[in-house]
PDB file of C-alpha atoms in Angstrom:
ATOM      1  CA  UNK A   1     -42.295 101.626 -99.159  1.00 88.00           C
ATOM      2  CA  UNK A   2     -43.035 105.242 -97.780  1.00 96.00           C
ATOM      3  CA  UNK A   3     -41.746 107.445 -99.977  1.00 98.00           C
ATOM      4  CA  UNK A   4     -40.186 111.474 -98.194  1.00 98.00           C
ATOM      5  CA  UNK A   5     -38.876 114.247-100.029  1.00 98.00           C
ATOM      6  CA  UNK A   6     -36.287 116.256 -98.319  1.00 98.00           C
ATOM      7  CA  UNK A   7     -35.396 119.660 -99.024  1.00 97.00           C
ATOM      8  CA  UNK A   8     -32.360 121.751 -97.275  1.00 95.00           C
ATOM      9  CA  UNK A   9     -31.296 125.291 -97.891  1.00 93.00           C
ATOM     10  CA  UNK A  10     -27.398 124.766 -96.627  1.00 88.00           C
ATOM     11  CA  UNK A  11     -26.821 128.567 -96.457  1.00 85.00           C
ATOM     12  CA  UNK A  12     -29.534 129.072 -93.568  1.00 79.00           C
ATOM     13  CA  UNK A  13     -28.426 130.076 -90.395  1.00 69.00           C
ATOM     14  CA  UNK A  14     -24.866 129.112 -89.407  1.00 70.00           C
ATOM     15  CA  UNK A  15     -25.039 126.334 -92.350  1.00 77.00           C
ATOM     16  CA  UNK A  16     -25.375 123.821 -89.045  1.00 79.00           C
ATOM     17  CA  UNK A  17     -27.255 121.150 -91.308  1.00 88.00           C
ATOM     18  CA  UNK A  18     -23.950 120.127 -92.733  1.00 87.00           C
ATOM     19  CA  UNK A  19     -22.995 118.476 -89.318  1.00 89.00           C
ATOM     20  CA  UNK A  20     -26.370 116.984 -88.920  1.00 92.00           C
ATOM     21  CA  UNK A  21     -27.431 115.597 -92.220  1.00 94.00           C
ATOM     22  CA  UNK A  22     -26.389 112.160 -91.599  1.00 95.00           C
ATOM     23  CA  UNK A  23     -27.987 111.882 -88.849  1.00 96.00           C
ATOM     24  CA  UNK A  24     -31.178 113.674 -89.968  1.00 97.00           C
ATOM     25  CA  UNK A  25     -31.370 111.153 -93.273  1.00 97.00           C
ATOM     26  CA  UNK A  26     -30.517 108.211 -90.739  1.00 97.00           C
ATOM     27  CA  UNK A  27     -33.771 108.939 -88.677  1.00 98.00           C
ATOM     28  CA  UNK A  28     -35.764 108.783 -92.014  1.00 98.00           C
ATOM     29  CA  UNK A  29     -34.207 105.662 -92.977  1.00 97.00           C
ATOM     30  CA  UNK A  30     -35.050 103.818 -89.951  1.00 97.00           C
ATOM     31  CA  UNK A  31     -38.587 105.057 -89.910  1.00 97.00           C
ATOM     32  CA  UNK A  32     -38.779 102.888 -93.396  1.00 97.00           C
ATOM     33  CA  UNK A  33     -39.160 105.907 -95.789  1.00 97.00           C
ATOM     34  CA  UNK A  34     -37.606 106.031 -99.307  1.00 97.00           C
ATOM     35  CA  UNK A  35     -35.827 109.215 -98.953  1.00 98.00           C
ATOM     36  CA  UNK A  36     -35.503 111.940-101.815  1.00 98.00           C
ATOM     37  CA  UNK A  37     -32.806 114.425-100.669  1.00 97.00           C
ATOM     38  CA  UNK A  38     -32.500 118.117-102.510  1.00 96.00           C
ATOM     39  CA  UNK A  39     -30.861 120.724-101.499  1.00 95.00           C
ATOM     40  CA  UNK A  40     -32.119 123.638-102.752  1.00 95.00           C
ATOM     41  CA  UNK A  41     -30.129 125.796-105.607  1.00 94.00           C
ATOM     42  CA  UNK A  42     -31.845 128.953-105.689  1.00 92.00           C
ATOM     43  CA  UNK A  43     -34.464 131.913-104.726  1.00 89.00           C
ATOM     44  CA  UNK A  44     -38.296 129.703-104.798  1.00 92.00           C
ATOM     45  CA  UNK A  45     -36.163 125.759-105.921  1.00 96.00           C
ATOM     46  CA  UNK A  46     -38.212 124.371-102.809  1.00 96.00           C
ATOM     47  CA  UNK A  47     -41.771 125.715-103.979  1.00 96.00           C
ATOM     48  CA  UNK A  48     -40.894 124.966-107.591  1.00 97.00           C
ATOM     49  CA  UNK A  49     -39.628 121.380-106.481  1.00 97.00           C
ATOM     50  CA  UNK A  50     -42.616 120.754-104.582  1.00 98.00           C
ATOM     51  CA  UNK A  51     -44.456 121.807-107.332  1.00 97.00           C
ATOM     52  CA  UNK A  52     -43.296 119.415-109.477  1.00 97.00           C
ATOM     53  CA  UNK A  53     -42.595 116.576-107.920  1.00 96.00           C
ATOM     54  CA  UNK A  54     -44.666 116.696-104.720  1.00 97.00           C
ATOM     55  CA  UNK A  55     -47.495 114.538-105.412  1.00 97.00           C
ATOM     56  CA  UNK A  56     -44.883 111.421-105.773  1.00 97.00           C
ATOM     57  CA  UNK A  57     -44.507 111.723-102.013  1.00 98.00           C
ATOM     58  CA  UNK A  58     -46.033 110.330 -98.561  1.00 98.00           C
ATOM     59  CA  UNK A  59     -44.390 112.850 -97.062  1.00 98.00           C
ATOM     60  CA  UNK A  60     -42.430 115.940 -97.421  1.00 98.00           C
ATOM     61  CA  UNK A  61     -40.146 117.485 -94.801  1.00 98.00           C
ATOM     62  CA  UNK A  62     -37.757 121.025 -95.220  1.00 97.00           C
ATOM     63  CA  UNK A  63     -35.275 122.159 -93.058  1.00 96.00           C
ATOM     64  CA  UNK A  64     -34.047 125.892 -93.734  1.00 92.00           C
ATOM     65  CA  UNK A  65     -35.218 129.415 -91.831  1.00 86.00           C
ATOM     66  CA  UNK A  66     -38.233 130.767 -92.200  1.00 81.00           C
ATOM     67  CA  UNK A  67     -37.938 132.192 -95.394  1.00 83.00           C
ATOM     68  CA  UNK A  68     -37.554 128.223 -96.791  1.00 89.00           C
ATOM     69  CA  UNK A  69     -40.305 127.298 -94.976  1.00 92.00           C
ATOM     70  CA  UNK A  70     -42.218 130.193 -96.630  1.00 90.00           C
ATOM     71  CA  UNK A  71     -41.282 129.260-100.014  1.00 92.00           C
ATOM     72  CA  UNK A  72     -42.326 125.150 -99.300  1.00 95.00           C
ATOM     73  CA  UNK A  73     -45.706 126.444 -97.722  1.00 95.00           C
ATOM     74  CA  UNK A  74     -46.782 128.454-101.321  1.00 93.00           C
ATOM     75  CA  UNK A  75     -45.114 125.134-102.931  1.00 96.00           C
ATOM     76  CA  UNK A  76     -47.778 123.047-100.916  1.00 96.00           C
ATOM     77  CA  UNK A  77     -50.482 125.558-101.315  1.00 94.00           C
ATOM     78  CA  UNK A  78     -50.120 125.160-105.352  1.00 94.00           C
ATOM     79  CA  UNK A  79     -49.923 121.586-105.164  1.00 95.00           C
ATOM     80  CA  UNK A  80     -53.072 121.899-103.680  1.00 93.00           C
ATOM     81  CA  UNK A  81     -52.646 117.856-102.171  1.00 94.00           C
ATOM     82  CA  UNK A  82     -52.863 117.094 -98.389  1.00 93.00           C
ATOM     83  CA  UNK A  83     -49.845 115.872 -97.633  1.00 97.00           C
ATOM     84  CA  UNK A  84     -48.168 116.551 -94.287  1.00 98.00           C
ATOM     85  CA  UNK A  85     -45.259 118.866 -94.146  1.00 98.00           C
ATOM     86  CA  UNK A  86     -42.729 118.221 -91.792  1.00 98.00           C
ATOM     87  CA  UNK A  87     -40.441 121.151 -90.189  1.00 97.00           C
ATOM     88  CA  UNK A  88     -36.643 120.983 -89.398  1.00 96.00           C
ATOM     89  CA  UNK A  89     -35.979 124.779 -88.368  1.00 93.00           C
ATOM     90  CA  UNK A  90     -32.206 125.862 -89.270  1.00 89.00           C
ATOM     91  CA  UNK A  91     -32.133 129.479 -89.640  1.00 75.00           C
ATOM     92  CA  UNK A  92     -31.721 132.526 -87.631  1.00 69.00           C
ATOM     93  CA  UNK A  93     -35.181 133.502 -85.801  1.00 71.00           C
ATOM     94  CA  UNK A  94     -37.099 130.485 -86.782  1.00 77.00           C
ATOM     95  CA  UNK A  95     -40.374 132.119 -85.199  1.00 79.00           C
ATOM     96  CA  UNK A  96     -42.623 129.488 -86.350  1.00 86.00           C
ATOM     97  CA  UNK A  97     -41.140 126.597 -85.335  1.00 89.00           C
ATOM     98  CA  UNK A  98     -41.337 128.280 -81.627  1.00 86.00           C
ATOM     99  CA  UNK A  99     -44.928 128.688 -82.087  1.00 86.00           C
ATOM    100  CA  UNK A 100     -45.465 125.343 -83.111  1.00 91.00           C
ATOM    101  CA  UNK A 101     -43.228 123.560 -80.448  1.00 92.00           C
ATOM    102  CA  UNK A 102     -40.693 122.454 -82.742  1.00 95.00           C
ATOM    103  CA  UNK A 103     -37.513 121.924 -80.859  1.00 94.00           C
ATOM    104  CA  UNK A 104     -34.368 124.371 -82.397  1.00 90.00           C
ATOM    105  CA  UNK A 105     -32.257 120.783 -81.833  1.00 93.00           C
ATOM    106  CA  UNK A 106     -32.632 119.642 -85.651  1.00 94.00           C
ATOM    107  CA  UNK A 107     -32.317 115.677 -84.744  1.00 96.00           C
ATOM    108  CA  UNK A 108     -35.165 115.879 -82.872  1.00 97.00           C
ATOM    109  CA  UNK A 109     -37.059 117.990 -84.844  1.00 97.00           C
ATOM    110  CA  UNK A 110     -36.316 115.210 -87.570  1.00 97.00           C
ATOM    111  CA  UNK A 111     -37.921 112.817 -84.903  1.00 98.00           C
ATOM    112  CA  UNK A 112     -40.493 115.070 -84.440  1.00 98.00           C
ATOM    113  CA  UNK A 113     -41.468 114.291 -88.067  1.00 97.00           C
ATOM    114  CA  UNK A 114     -41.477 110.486 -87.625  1.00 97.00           C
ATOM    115  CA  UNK A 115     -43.405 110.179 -84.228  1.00 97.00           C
ATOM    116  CA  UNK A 116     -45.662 113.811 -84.079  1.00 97.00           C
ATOM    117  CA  UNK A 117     -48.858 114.443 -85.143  1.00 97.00           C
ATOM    118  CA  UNK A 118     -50.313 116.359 -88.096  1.00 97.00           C
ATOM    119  CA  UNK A 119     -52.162 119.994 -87.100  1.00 97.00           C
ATOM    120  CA  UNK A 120     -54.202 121.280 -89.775  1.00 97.00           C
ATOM    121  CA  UNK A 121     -52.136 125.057 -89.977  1.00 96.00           C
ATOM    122  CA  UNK A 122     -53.912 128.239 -91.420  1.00 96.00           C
ATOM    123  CA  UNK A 123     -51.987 130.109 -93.722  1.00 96.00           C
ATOM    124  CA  UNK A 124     -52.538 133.728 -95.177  1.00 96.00           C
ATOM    125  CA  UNK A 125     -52.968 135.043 -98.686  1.00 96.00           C
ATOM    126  CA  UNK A 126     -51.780 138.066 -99.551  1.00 97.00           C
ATOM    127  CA  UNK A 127     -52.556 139.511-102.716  1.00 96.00           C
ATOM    128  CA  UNK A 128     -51.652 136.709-105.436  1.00 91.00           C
ATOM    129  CA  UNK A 129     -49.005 135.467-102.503  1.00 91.00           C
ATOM    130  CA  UNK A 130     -48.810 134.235 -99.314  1.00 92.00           C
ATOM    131  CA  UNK A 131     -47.182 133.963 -95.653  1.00 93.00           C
ATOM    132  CA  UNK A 132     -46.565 131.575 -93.173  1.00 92.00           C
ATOM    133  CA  UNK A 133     -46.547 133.739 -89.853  1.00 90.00           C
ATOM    134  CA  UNK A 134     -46.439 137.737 -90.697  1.00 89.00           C
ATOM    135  CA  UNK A 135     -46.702 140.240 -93.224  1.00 93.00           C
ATOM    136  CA  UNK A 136     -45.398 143.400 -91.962  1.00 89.00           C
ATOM    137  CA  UNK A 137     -44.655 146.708 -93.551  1.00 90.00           C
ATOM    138  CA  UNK A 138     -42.909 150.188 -92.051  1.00 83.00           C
ATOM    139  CA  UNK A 139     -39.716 150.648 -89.892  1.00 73.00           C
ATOM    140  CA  UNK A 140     -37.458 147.924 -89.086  1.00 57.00           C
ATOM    141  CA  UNK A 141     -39.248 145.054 -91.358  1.00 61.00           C
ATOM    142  CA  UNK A 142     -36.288 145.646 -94.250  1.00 51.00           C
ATOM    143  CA  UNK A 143     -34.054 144.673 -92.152  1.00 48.00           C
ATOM    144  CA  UNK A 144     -34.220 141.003 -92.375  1.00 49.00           C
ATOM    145  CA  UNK A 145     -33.996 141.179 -95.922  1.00 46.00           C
ATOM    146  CA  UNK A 146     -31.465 143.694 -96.526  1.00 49.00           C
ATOM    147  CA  UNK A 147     -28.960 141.572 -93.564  1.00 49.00           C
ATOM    148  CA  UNK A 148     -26.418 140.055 -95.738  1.00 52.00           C
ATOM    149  CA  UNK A 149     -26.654 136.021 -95.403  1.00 50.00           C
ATOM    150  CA  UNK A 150     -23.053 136.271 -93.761  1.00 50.00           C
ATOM    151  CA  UNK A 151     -23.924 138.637 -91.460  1.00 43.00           C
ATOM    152  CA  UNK A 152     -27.047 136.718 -90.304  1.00 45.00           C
ATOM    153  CA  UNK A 153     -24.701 133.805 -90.020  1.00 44.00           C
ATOM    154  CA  UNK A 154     -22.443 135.025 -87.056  1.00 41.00           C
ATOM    155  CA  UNK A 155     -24.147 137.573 -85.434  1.00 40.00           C
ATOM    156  CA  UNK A 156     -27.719 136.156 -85.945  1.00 44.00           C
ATOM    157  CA  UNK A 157     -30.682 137.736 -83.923  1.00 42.00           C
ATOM    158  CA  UNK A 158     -27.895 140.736 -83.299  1.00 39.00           C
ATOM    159  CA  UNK A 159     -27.774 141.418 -86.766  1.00 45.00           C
ATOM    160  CA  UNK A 160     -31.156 142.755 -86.812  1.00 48.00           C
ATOM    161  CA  UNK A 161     -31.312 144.757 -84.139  1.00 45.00           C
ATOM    162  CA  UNK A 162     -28.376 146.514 -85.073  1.00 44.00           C
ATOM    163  CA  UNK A 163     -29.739 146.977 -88.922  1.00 51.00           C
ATOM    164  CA  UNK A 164     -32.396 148.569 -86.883  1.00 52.00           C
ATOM    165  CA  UNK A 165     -30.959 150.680 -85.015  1.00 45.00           C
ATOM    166  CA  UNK A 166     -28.914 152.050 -87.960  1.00 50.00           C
ATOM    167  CA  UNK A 167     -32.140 152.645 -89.725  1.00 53.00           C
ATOM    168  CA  UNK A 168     -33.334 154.284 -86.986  1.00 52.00           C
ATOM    169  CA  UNK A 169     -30.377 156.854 -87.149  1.00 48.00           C
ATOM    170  CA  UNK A 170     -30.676 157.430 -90.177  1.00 41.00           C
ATOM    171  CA  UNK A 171     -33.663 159.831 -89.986  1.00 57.00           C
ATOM    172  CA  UNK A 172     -36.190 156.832 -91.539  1.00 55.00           C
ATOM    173  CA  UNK A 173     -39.038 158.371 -89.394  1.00 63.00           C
ATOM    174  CA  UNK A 174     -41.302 159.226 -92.738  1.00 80.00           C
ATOM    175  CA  UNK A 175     -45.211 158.049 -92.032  1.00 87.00           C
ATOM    176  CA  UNK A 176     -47.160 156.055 -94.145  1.00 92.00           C
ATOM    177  CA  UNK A 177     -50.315 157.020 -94.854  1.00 96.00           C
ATOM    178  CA  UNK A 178     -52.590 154.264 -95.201  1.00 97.00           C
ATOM    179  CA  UNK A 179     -56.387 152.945 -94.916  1.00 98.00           C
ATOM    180  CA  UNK A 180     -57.291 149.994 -93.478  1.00 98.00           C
ATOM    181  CA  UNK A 181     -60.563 147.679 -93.902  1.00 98.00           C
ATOM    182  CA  UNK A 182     -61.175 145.546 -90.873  1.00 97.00           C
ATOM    183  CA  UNK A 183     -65.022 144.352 -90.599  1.00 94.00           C
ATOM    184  CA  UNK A 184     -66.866 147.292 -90.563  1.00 94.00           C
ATOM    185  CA  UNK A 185     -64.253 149.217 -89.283  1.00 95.00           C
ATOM    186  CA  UNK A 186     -62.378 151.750 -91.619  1.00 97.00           C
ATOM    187  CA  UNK A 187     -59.245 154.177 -90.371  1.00 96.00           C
ATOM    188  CA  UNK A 188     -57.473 156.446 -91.922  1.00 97.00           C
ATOM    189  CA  UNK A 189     -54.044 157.254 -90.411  1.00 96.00           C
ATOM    190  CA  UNK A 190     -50.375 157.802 -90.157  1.00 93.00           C
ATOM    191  CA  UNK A 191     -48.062 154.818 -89.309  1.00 91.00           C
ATOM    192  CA  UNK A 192     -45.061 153.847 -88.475  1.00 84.00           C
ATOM    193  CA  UNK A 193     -45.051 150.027 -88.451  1.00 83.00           C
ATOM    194  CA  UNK A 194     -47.789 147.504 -88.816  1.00 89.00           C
ATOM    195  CA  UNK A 195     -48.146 143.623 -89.271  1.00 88.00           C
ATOM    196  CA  UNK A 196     -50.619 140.881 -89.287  1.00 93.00           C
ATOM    197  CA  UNK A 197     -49.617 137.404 -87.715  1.00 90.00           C
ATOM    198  CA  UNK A 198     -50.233 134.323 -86.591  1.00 89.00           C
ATOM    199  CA  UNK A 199     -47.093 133.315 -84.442  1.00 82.00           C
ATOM    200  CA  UNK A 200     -46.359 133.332 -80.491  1.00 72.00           C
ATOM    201  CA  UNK A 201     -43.039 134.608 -81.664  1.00 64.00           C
ATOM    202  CA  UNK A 202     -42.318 138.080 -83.919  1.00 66.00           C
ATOM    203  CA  UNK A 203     -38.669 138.710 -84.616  1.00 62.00           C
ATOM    204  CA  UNK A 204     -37.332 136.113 -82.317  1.00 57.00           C
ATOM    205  CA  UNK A 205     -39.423 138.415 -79.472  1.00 55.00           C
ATOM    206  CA  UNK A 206     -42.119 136.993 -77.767  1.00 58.00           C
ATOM    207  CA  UNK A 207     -44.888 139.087 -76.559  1.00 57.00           C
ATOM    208  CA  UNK A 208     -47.851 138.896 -73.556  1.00 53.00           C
ATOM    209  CA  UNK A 209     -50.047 139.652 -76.682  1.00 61.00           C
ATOM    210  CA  UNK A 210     -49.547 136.867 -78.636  1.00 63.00           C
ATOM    211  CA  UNK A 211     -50.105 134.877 -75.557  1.00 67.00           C
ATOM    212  CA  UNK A 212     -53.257 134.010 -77.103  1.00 71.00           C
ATOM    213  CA  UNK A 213     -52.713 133.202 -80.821  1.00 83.00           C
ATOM    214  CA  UNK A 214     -54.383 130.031 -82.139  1.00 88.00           C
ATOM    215  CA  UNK A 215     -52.439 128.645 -85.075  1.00 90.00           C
ATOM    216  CA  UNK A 216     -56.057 126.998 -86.202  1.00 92.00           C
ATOM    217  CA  UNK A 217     -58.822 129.497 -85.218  1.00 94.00           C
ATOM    218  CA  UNK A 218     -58.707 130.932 -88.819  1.00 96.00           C
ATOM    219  CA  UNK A 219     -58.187 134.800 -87.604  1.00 95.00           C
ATOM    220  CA  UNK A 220     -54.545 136.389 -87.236  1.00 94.00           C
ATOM    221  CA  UNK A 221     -53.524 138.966 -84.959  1.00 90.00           C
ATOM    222  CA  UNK A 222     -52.987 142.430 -86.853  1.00 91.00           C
ATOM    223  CA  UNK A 223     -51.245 145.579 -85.074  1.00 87.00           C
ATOM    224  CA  UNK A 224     -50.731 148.474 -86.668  1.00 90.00           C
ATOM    225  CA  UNK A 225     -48.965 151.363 -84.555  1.00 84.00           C
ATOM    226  CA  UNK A 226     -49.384 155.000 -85.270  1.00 87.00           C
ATOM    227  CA  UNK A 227     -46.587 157.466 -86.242  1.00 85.00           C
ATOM    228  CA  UNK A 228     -45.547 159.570 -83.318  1.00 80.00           C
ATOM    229  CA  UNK A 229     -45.426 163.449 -83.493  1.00 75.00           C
ATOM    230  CA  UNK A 230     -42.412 163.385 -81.392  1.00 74.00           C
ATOM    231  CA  UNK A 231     -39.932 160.956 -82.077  1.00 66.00           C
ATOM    232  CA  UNK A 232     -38.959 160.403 -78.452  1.00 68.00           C
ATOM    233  CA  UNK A 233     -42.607 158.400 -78.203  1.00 74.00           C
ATOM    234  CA  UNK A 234     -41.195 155.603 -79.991  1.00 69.00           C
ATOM    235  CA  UNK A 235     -39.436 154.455 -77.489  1.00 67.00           C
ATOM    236  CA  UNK A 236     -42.451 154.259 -75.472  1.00 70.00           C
ATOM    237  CA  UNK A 237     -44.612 153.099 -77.741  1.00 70.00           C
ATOM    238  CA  UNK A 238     -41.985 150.251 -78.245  1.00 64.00           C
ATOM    239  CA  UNK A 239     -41.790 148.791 -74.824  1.00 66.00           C
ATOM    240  CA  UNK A 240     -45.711 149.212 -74.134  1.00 69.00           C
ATOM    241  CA  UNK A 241     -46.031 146.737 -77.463  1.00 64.00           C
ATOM    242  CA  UNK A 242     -43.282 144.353 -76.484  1.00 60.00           C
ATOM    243  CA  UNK A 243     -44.724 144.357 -72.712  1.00 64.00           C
ATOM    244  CA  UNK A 244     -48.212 143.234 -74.044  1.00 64.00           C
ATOM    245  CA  UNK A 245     -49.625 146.294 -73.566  1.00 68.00           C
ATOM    246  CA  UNK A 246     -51.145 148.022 -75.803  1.00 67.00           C
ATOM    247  CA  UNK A 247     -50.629 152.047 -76.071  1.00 71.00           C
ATOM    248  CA  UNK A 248     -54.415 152.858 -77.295  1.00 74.00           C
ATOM    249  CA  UNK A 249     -53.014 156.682 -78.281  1.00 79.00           C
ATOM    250  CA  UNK A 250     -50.653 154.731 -80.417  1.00 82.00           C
ATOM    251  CA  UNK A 251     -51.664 151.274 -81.456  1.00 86.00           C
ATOM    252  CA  UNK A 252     -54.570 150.219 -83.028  1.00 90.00           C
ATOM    253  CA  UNK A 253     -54.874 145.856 -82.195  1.00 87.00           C
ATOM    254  CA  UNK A 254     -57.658 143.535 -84.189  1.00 90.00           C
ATOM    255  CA  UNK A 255     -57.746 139.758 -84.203  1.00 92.00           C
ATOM    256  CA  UNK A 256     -59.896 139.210 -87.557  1.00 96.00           C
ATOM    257  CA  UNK A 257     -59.463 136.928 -90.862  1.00 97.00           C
ATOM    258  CA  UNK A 258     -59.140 139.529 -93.162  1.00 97.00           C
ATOM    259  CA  UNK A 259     -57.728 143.029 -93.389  1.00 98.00           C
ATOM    260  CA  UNK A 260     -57.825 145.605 -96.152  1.00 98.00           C
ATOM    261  CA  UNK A 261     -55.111 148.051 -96.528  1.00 98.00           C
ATOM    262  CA  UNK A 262     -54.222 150.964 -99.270  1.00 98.00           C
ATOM    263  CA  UNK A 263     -52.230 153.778 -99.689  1.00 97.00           C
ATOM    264  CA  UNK A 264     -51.738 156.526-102.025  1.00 95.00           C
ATOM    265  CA  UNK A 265     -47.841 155.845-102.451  1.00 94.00           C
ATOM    266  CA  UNK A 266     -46.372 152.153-102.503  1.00 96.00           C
ATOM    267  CA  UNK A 267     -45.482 150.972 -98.956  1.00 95.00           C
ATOM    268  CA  UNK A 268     -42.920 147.715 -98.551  1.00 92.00           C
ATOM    269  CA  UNK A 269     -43.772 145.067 -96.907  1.00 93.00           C
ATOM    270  CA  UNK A 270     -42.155 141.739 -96.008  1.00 88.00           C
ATOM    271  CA  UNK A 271     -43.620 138.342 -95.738  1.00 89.00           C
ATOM    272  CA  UNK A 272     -42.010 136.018 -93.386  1.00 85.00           C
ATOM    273  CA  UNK A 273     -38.847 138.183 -93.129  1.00 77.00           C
ATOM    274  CA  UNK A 274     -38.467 138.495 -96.991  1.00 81.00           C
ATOM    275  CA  UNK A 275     -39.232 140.972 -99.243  1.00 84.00           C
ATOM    276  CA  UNK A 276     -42.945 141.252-100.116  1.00 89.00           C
ATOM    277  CA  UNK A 277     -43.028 143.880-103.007  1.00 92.00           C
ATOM    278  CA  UNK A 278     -43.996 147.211-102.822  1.00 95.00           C
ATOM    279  CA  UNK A 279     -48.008 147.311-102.838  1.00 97.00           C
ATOM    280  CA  UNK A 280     -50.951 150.181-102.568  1.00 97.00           C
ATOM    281  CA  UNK A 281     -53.207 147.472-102.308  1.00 98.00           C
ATOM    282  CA  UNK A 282     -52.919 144.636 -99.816  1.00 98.00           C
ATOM    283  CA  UNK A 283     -55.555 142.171 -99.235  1.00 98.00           C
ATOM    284  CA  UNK A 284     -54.882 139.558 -96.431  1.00 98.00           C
ATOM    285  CA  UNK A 285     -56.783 136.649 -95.598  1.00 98.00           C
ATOM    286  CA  UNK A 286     -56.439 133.748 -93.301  1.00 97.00           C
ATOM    287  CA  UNK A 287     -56.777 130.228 -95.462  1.00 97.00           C
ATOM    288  CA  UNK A 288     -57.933 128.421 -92.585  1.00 96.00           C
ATOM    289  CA  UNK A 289     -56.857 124.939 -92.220  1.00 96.00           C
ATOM    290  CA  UNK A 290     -54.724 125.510 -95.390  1.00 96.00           C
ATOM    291  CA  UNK A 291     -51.859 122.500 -94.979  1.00 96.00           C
ATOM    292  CA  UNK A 292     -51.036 119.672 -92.237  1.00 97.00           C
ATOM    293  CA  UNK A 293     -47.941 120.337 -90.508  1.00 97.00           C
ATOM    294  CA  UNK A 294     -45.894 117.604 -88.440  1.00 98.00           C
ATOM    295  CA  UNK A 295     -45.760 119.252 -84.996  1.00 97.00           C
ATOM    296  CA  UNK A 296     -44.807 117.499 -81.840  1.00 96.00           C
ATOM    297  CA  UNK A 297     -47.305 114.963 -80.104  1.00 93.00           C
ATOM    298  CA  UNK A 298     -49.003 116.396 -76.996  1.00 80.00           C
TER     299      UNK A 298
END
């Protein structure tokens, strides 16, 4: 008998897997699989779970927000066996699973792990870590890990925006002074914000620019917008990057499978909407091809 390995994080988004668990592990059972179900007790349980007890398993399948899904990825990266991953998207923004087609309605993305397909997913490193979708740094990125669990809970996407705003108010307009390595290509600049991804979906946004992105093509998309002189810009410089446009007095835009990036003074970043450590030296590389995920048939 098939053997699948479950793994839930309850707390994620409004904790709606506890009305749809049954039905979930009912799906697996009548797909003939010998189902494993943990849910997880702690910060990195799924990666360390994996980890340990992944290679037992035809298949393994989480269900939590992106941040789970994060932690199972580096579980499957260590593991370091092809085994497909299957996706059951349960938290707040759940950017990948839009990127990937994975429907928000978790029975069916529970079918969509019996009856999809397997696409061979690239991943990035960075430094000794690594992301699912985006590594970001500079206003607005602490948000999603500094939004209280509860607060993500009922006011979801809102939260966020509102965190931002606040930080906004709050005068949190220093630049970051930072180098970064693409190719050939070297700047040196002041910035406000800055990420590198591979998703059709940042934030819960979805932007003309990331019309594009290939989840397989083994480059991400990396955006890195400058720090205005007058604050009013921002504004601007906001809408011109959520309307696909690129300010080029503002915004500097690559698609390339590896950036470089220092700084003289540590700069946060997050990785998949959690916090990524405070680094002067980030190295990012797309790991092309770097696990099967269970995405929906075409």
């Amino acid at each position: 008998m098939k053997k699948l390995l479950f793994l839930y994080n309850a707390h994620s988004g409004r904790e709606k897997i506890k009305n749809k668990l049954v039905a979930i592990i009912d799906i697996f059972a009548k797909a003939g699989y010998e189902i494993t179900v943990h849910p997880t007790q702690a910060k990195d349980d799924a990666a360390n779970t994996i980890i340990s007890e992944g290679e037992r398993y035809d298949t393994i399948v989480v269900s939590g927000g992106d941040g789970t899904l994060d932690e199972a990825v580096r579980g499957m990266i260590a593991l370091g066996k092809n085994i497909p991953l299957g996706y059951i998207p349960a938290g707040s923004t759940n950017d990948f699973a839009k990127s990937m087609g994975i429907s928000s309605n978790m029975t069916k993305a529970a079918e969509t792990v019996i009856y999809g397909e397997t696409f061979p997913c690239d991943i990035g490193s960075f430094n000794d870590s690594s992301f699912v979708y985006i590594a970001a740094f500079g206003i607005l990125t602490e948000v999603s890990y500094e939004t209280k669990q509860q607060i993500k809970n009922v006011f979801g996407h809102m939260a966020y925006v509102l965190e931002g705003v606040k930080s906004i108010g709050m005068g949190n307009f220093k630049p970051i002074e930072l180098t970064i390595t693409v190719g050939d290509r070297v700047i040196k600049d002041s910035f406000i914000y800055g990420m590198v991804s591979n998703s059709s979906s940042v934030g819960g946004f979805k932007s003309p620019l990331f019309k594009e992105v290939q989840l397989d093509d083994g480059k991400f998309e990396g955006i890195f917008v400058r720090y205005p002189e007058d604050p009013t810009d921002l504004n601007a410089v906001l809408a011109s990057l959520i309307a696909g446009e690129p300010d080029a007095e503002y915004m500097y835009y690559f698609k390339a499978s590896e950036f470089s990036i220092t700084s003289e003074e540590p700069v946060s970043w997050t990785l998949d909407g959690e916090n990524g450590g405070h680094h002067t030296d980030v190295h990012i590389k797309n790991l092309k091809h770097a696990i099967s995920i269970i995405k929906p048939s075409k």
